[in-house]
GROMACS .gro file of C-alpha atoms in nm:
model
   94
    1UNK     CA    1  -2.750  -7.143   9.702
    2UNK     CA    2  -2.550  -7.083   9.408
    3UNK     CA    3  -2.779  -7.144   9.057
    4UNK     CA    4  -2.549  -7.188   8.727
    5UNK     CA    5  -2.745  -7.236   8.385
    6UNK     CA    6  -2.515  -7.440   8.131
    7UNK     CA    7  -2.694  -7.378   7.734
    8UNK     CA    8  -2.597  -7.658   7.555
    9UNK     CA    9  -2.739  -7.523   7.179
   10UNK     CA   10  -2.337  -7.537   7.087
   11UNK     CA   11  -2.334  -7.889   7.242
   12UNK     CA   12  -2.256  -8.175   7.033
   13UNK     CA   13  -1.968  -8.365   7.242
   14UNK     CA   14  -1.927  -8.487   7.580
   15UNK     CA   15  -1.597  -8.313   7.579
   16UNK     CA   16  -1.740  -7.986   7.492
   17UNK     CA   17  -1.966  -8.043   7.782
   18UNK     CA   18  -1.754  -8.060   8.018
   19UNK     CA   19  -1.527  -7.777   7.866
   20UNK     CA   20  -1.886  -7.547   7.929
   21UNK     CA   21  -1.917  -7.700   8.293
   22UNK     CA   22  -1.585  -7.605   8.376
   23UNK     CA   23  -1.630  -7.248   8.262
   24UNK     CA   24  -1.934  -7.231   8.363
   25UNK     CA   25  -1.966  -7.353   8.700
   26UNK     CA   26  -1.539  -7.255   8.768
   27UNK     CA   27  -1.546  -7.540   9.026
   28UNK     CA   28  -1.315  -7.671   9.305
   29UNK     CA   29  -1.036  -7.869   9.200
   30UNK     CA   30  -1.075  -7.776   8.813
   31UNK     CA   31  -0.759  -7.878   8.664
   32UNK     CA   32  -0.788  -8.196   8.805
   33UNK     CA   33  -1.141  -8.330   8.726
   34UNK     CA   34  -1.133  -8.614   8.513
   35UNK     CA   35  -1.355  -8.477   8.234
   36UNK     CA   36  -1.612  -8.784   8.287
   37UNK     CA   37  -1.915  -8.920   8.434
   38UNK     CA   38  -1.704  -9.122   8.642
   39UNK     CA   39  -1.501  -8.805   8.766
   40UNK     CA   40  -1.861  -8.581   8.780
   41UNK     CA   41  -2.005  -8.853   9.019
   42UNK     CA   42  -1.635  -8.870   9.248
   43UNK     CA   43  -1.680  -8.536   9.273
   44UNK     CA   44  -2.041  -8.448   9.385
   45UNK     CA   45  -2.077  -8.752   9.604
   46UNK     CA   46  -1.727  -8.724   9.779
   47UNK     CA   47  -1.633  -8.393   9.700
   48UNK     CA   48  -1.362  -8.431   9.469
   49UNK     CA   49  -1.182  -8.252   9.209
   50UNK     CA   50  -1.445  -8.087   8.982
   51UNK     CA   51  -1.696  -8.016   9.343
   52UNK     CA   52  -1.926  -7.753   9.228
   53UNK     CA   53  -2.032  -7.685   9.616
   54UNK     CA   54  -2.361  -7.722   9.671
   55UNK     CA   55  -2.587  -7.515   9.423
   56UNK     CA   56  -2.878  -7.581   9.118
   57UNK     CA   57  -2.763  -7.625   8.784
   58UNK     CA   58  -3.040  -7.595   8.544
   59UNK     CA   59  -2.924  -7.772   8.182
   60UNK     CA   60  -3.096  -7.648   7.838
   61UNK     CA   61  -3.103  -7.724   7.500
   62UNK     CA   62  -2.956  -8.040   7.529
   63UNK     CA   63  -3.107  -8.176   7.167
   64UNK     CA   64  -2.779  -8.188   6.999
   65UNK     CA   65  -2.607  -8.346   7.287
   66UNK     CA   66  -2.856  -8.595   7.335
   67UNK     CA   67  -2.861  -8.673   6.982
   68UNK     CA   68  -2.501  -8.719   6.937
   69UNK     CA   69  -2.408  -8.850   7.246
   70UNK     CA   70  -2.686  -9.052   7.336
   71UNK     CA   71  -2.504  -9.276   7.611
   72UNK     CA   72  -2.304  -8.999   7.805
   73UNK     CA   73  -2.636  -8.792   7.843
   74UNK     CA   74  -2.810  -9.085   7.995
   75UNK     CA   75  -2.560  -9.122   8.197
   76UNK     CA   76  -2.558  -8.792   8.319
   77UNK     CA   77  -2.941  -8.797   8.361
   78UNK     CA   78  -2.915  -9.116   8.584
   79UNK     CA   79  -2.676  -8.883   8.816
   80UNK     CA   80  -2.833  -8.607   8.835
   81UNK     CA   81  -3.152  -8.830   8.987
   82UNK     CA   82  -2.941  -8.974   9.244
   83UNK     CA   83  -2.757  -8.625   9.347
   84UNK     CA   84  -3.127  -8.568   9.458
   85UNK     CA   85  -3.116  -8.809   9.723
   86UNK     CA   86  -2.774  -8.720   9.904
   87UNK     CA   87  -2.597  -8.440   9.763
   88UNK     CA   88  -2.633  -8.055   9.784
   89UNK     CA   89  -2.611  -8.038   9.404
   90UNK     CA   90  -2.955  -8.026   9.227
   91UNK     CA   91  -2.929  -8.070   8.836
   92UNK     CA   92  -3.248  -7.995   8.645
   93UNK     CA   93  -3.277  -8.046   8.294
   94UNK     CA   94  -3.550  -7.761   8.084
   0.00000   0.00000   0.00000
């Protein structure tokens, strides 16, 4: 299984998120996932544009996003709980 670690110490914006995931992770479909928790969810549930494939990605020093973006990074935490139960995408937050 693939492991990718995204370091989120430069974090402050949910679009600068996503600009790390994508360079990051370099996943299937990249230029034509949506950017947002509602294009994330498409595509690790249905395999959509933005599909990592199946693989751990571990998610540090989030205090600046969670500060700043308070709602998006709940968000994203409420995902990454479900992925658990039905995808082969395991996000774990340090």
């Amino acid at each position: 299984m693939k492991t990718y670690q995204l370091d989120c110490s430069q974090i402050s914006l949910e679009d600068h998120f996503w600009q790390l995931y994508l360079e990051t992770v370099r996943p299937d479909g990249a230029e034509y996932f949506g950017r947002n928790l509602s294009a994330f969810r498409d595509a690790v549930s249905g395999g959509g544009p933005g599909w990592p494939g199946e693989c751990r990605i571990t998610v540090v020093n989030t205090e600046n996003l969670q500060r700043r973006e308070e709602q998006f990074f709940s968000g994203f935490q409420r995902i990454a709980r479900e992925l658990a139960e039905y995808s082969g995408v395991s996000i774990v937050f340090e």
